[in-house]
Short mmCIF file of C-alpha atoms and ligand atoms in Angstrom, two decimals:
data_model
loop_
_atom_site.label_atom_id
_atom_site.label_comp_id
_atom_site.label_asym_id
_atom_site.label_seq_id
_atom_site.Cartn_x
_atom_site.Cartn_y
_atom_site.Cartn_z
CA THR A 1 26.25 -0.99 8.57
CA HIS A 2 22.64 -0.91 9.60
CA PHE A 3 22.00 1.96 7.25
CA GLY A 4 23.57 0.26 4.23
CA PHE A 5 20.34 0.03 2.28
CA HIS A 6 20.80 3.71 1.43
CA ASP A 7 23.38 2.90 -1.17
CA VAL A 8 21.64 0.03 -2.90
CA PRO A 9 21.70 0.54 -6.69
CA GLU A 10 18.25 0.81 -8.27
CA ASN A 11 18.50 -2.44 -10.19
CA LYS A 12 19.15 -4.33 -6.96
CA LYS A 13 16.21 -2.77 -5.19
CA GLU A 14 13.58 -5.10 -6.57
CA SER A 15 15.30 -8.29 -5.42
CA LEU A 16 16.06 -6.70 -2.08
CA VAL A 17 12.43 -5.74 -1.62
CA GLY A 18 11.61 -9.32 -2.60
CA ASN A 19 13.86 -10.68 0.16
CA VAL A 20 12.51 -8.32 2.76
CA PHE A 21 8.92 -9.32 2.10
CA SER A 22 9.71 -13.03 1.83
CA SER A 23 11.43 -12.87 5.17
CA VAL A 24 8.53 -11.08 6.87
CA ALA A 25 5.57 -12.60 5.00
CA GLY A 26 4.43 -15.00 7.72
CA LYS A 27 4.78 -12.40 10.47
CA TYR A 28 3.47 -9.57 8.39
CA ASP A 29 0.12 -8.97 10.08
CA ILE A 30 1.39 -9.21 13.64
CA MET A 31 4.31 -6.91 12.78
CA ASN A 32 1.96 -4.32 11.38
CA ASP A 33 0.01 -4.31 14.60
CA ALA A 34 3.14 -4.11 16.74
CA MET A 35 4.76 -1.32 14.74
CA SER A 36 1.72 0.86 14.32
CA MET A 37 0.18 -0.04 17.69
CA GLY A 38 -2.89 -1.17 15.80
CA ILE A 39 -3.37 2.19 14.10
CA HIS A 40 -2.89 0.76 10.58
CA ARG A 41 -6.32 -0.88 11.03
CA LEU A 42 -7.96 2.50 11.58
CA TRP A 43 -6.14 3.97 8.58
CA LYS A 44 -7.23 1.09 6.36
CA ASP A 45 -10.84 1.35 7.53
CA HIS A 46 -10.74 5.08 6.82
CA PHE A 47 -9.20 4.42 3.41
CA ILE A 48 -12.13 2.17 2.45
CA ARG A 49 -14.68 4.67 3.79
CA GLN A 50 -13.07 7.37 1.65
CA MET A 51 -13.15 5.03 -1.34
CA ALA A 52 -16.87 4.51 -0.65
CA PRO A 53 -17.23 1.82 -3.33
CA LEU A 54 -20.62 1.48 -4.99
CA PRO A 55 -22.14 -1.91 -5.84
CA GLY A 56 -20.39 -3.58 -8.77
CA THR A 57 -17.05 -1.81 -8.27
CA LYS A 58 -14.12 -3.50 -9.96
CA LEU A 59 -11.07 -2.89 -7.79
CA LEU A 60 -7.45 -3.53 -8.66
CA ASP A 61 -5.64 -3.87 -5.33
CA MET A 62 -1.99 -3.45 -6.23
CA ALA A 63 0.70 -4.72 -3.83
CA GLY A 64 -2.27 -6.31 -2.11
CA GLY A 65 -0.02 -8.73 -0.23
CA SER A 66 -1.75 -9.86 2.90
CA GLY A 67 -5.23 -9.21 1.46
CA ASP A 68 -6.03 -6.65 4.14
CA ILE A 69 -7.45 -4.04 1.77
CA ALA A 70 -9.25 -6.59 -0.39
CA GLU A 71 -11.03 -8.09 2.61
CA ARG A 72 -12.07 -4.71 3.98
CA PHE A 73 -13.33 -3.65 0.55
CA LEU A 74 -15.45 -6.78 0.09
CA ASN A 75 -16.81 -6.60 3.64
CA TYR A 76 -17.72 -2.96 3.10
CA THR A 77 -19.68 -3.50 -0.12
CA LYS A 78 -21.38 -6.50 1.41
CA THR A 79 -22.45 -4.90 4.69
CA LYS A 80 -23.12 -1.42 3.33
CA HIS A 81 -24.86 -2.32 0.05
CA ASN A 82 -25.66 -6.02 0.46
CA ASP A 83 -23.62 -6.27 -2.73
CA ASN A 84 -22.01 -9.42 -4.07
CA THR A 85 -21.14 -8.08 -7.52
CA SER A 86 -18.06 -6.07 -6.55
CA SER A 87 -14.74 -7.73 -7.18
CA VAL A 88 -11.04 -7.44 -6.40
CA HIS A 89 -8.07 -8.31 -8.54
CA LEU A 90 -5.22 -8.60 -6.06
CA VAL A 91 -1.75 -8.26 -7.57
CA ASP A 92 1.57 -8.51 -5.74
CA ILE A 93 5.17 -8.95 -6.89
CA ASN A 94 6.08 -11.36 -4.11
CA PRO A 95 4.81 -14.98 -4.21
CA ASP A 96 5.07 -15.39 -0.43
CA MET A 97 2.99 -12.31 0.25
CA LEU A 98 0.52 -13.38 -2.44
CA ASN A 99 0.20 -16.73 -0.64
CA GLU A 100 -0.64 -14.93 2.60
CA GLY A 101 -3.49 -13.24 0.75
CA LYS A 102 -4.66 -16.51 -0.78
CA LYS A 103 -4.59 -18.13 2.65
CA ARG A 104 -6.78 -15.40 4.08
CA PHE A 105 -9.48 -16.06 1.48
CA SER A 106 -9.07 -19.85 1.21
CA THR A 107 -12.32 -20.60 3.06
CA SER A 108 -14.07 -17.33 2.28
CA GLU A 109 -17.43 -16.97 0.57
CA PHE A 110 -15.84 -14.19 -1.51
CA LEU A 111 -13.54 -16.72 -3.16
CA SER A 112 -16.30 -19.23 -3.95
CA ALA A 113 -18.45 -16.37 -5.30
CA GLY A 114 -15.62 -15.39 -7.67
CA GLN A 115 -15.28 -11.95 -6.10
CA ILE A 116 -11.52 -12.20 -5.74
CA LYS A 117 -8.67 -13.34 -7.94
CA PHE A 118 -4.90 -13.23 -7.52
CA ASP A 119 -1.96 -12.59 -9.81
CA LEU A 120 1.77 -12.16 -9.48
CA GLY A 121 2.81 -8.91 -11.10
CA ASN A 122 4.92 -5.78 -10.93
CA ALA A 123 3.05 -2.52 -10.39
CA GLU A 124 5.43 -0.84 -12.84
CA ASN A 125 4.44 -3.04 -15.75
CA LEU A 126 0.93 -4.46 -15.95
CA ASP A 127 1.09 -5.81 -19.51
CA PHE A 128 -1.35 -8.59 -18.63
CA ILE A 129 -4.06 -6.02 -17.89
CA PRO A 130 -5.79 -4.19 -20.79
CA ASP A 131 -6.39 -0.41 -20.81
CA ASN A 132 -9.55 0.98 -19.15
CA THR A 133 -10.36 -2.09 -17.03
CA TYR A 134 -10.98 -0.99 -13.43
CA ASP A 135 -13.21 1.45 -11.57
CA THR A 136 -10.77 1.86 -8.71
CA TYR A 137 -7.06 1.23 -8.15
CA SER A 138 -5.76 0.90 -4.60
CA ILE A 139 -2.22 0.60 -3.34
CA ALA A 140 -1.69 0.51 0.42
CA PHE A 141 1.81 0.64 1.88
CA GLY A 142 3.18 -0.70 -1.39
CA ILE A 143 4.23 2.17 -3.62
CA ARG A 144 7.24 3.30 -1.61
CA ASN A 145 8.80 -0.12 -2.22
CA CYS A 146 8.59 0.34 -5.98
CA THR A 147 11.67 1.51 -7.91
CA HIS A 148 9.89 3.95 -10.24
CA VAL A 149 6.91 5.56 -8.53
CA ASP A 150 6.04 7.53 -11.67
CA LYS A 151 5.78 4.34 -13.74
CA VAL A 152 3.46 2.81 -11.14
CA VAL A 153 1.13 5.79 -11.28
CA LYS A 154 1.17 5.85 -15.10
CA GLU A 155 0.25 2.16 -15.24
CA ALA A 156 -2.56 2.84 -12.76
CA TYR A 157 -3.82 5.57 -15.08
CA ARG A 158 -3.73 3.25 -18.09
CA VAL A 159 -5.67 0.36 -16.49
CA LEU A 160 -8.34 2.58 -14.92
CA LYS A 161 -11.56 3.28 -16.81
CA PRO A 162 -12.32 6.90 -17.66
CA GLY A 163 -13.91 8.23 -14.47
CA GLY A 164 -11.91 5.74 -12.44
CA ARG A 165 -10.09 6.62 -9.26
CA PHE A 166 -6.54 6.08 -8.05
CA MET A 167 -6.15 5.77 -4.28
CA CYS A 168 -2.95 5.34 -2.34
CA LEU A 169 -2.43 4.83 1.39
CA GLU A 170 1.20 5.27 2.34
CA PHE A 171 3.50 6.43 5.11
CA SER A 172 4.28 10.08 4.62
CA LYS A 173 5.94 13.09 6.23
CA VAL A 174 4.99 14.19 9.75
CA ASP A 175 3.94 17.84 9.70
CA THR A 176 4.38 18.75 13.40
CA PRO A 177 7.93 19.37 14.80
CA ILE A 178 7.48 17.78 18.25
CA ILE A 179 5.60 14.77 16.90
CA SER A 180 8.32 14.48 14.28
CA GLU A 181 11.02 14.03 16.95
CA ILE A 182 9.06 11.37 18.79
CA TYR A 183 8.36 9.66 15.49
CA ASP A 184 12.07 9.62 14.53
CA THR A 185 13.02 7.98 17.82
CA PHE A 186 10.26 5.44 17.40
CA SER A 187 11.29 4.72 13.81
CA PHE A 188 15.02 4.30 14.23
CA LYS A 189 15.20 2.89 17.77
CA VAL A 190 11.95 1.11 18.58
CA ILE A 191 10.85 -0.36 15.25
CA PRO A 192 14.13 -2.20 14.52
CA GLU A 193 13.98 -3.65 18.07
CA ILE A 194 10.42 -4.85 17.54
CA GLY A 195 11.53 -6.32 14.20
CA GLN A 196 14.32 -8.17 15.95
CA LEU A 197 12.05 -9.48 18.71
CA ILE A 198 9.12 -10.63 16.62
CA ALA A 199 10.60 -11.51 13.23
CA ASN A 200 14.25 -11.94 14.27
CA ASP A 201 15.08 -9.52 11.47
CA ARG A 202 16.33 -6.07 12.41
CA GLU A 203 17.62 -5.25 8.91
CA ALA A 204 14.29 -5.83 7.22
CA TYR A 205 12.54 -3.38 9.50
CA LEU A 206 15.31 -0.84 9.28
CA TYR A 207 14.86 -1.05 5.54
CA LEU A 208 11.17 -0.29 5.97
CA VAL A 209 12.00 2.79 8.07
CA GLU A 210 14.55 3.96 5.50
CA SER A 211 12.10 3.52 2.66
CA ILE A 212 9.62 5.78 4.46
CA ARG A 213 12.29 8.50 4.76
CA LYS A 214 13.14 8.37 1.10
CA PHE A 215 9.58 8.51 -0.20
CA PRO A 216 8.44 11.87 -1.68
CA SER A 217 6.55 14.35 0.50
CA GLN A 218 2.77 14.71 0.29
CA GLU A 219 3.06 17.63 -2.16
CA GLN A 220 5.71 15.98 -4.31
CA PHE A 221 3.72 12.76 -4.58
CA ALA A 222 0.53 14.66 -5.43
CA GLU A 223 2.50 16.30 -8.25
CA ILE A 224 3.62 12.90 -9.58
CA ILE A 225 -0.04 11.82 -9.60
CA ARG A 226 -1.10 14.93 -11.56
CA ASP A 227 1.85 14.50 -13.95
CA ALA A 228 0.53 11.02 -14.82
CA GLY A 229 -2.72 12.66 -15.98
CA PHE A 230 -4.91 12.38 -12.90
CA THR A 231 -7.12 15.20 -11.72
CA THR A 232 -6.92 15.83 -7.99
CA ILE A 233 -9.46 17.52 -5.78
CA ASN A 234 -7.83 20.35 -3.81
CA SER A 235 -4.37 19.22 -2.64
CA GLY A 236 -5.00 15.64 -3.71
CA TYR A 237 -4.18 14.19 -0.29
CA GLU A 238 -5.38 13.82 3.27
CA ASN A 239 -2.99 13.46 6.21
CA LEU A 240 -3.65 10.75 8.79
CA THR A 241 -2.18 10.92 12.32
CA PHE A 242 -0.12 14.13 11.78
CA GLY A 243 1.04 12.89 8.37
CA VAL A 244 2.52 9.63 9.64
CA ALA A 245 0.39 8.28 6.80
CA ALA A 246 -1.50 9.98 3.98
CA ILE A 247 -4.20 9.10 1.47
CA HIS A 248 -3.57 10.36 -2.05
CA SER A 249 -6.31 10.26 -4.64
CA GLY A 250 -6.84 11.26 -8.25
CA TYR A 251 -9.45 10.79 -10.96
CA LYS A 252 -8.93 9.74 -14.57
CA LEU A 253 -11.23 12.24 -16.25
N1 SAM B 301 -1.39 -3.78 0.83
C1 SAM B 301 -1.05 -4.69 1.92
C2 SAM B 301 -1.39 -4.06 3.24
O1 SAM B 301 -1.70 -2.88 3.25
O2 SAM B 301 -1.38 -4.76 4.26
C3 SAM B 301 0.43 -5.12 1.86
C4 SAM B 301 1.45 -4.02 2.06
S1 SAM B 301 3.11 -4.62 2.18
C5 SAM B 301 3.82 -3.46 3.29
C6 SAM B 301 3.87 -4.13 0.68
C7 SAM B 301 3.64 -5.09 -0.46
O3 SAM B 301 4.10 -4.50 -1.67
C8 SAM B 301 4.36 -6.41 -0.33
O4 SAM B 301 3.42 -7.45 -0.38
C9 SAM B 301 5.30 -6.43 -1.55
O5 SAM B 301 5.51 -7.71 -2.06
C10 SAM B 301 4.57 -5.53 -2.51
N2 SAM B 301 5.37 -4.94 -3.58
C11 SAM B 301 6.58 -4.35 -3.47
N3 SAM B 301 7.01 -3.90 -4.67
C12 SAM B 301 6.02 -4.21 -5.57
C13 SAM B 301 5.87 -4.01 -6.97
N4 SAM B 301 6.82 -3.40 -7.70
N5 SAM B 301 4.74 -4.45 -7.58
C14 SAM B 301 3.78 -5.07 -6.85
N6 SAM B 301 3.86 -5.29 -5.52
C15 SAM B 301 4.97 -4.87 -4.88
#
């Protein structure tokens, strides 16, 4: 059935996620715009403004895929601080998505200046990265695809420097009943249709909708972040667009 992804055993989830992202990689950016009606751009811009990176920031952009966050980060530090000492380490589990990111930067001054590098890797196990390496860790629309969210957050804690900050942008739970109904219709009826039309892949987009449903609530996720050792300010999250998305943040103190 269309809802079959529900019952996928955990050990199959990684390869399934791999297939989904391989199948959508080339259409990824246009799909994002179609599904979010362009709003994901505003969320990402807001995410970087909240990050407010200072000159020289070393960012680990986990599940960085398309390079969207990396590019915004580097543009921000350049235009805001005239800074060319900040850098991004972009890591993604999927080679096709990683290639989309590489393509984006192939003719960029940021690449020739050594401000960005790429690696294949699993957010749950970053053995190739030493402890206390980064000032900031970002993960945008990536963590809900991971099998063990708690492991991801613990690895983030390990690779961040003391004083470093974890930041996550992710779909979340809508907090307004009427909006919630509209959102459900959009998710289960409209998004799979758009997926079929643009990427010829209804299943992949239904999987994305399902994965949003299954992801912990704002409060539950904030608790996972604190359990990993992070200190949060107030609730530890900010809702965007009625909670359609949320930014979670914590400090390694
Ligand atoms: N951060 C980008 C953005 O905001 O446009 C890409 C988001 S895309 C929806 C999700 C990405 O997460 C995909 O590129 C996928 O390959 C990656 N991903 C899924 N599971 C992962 C894991 N366990 N470790 C690292 N990356 C993962």
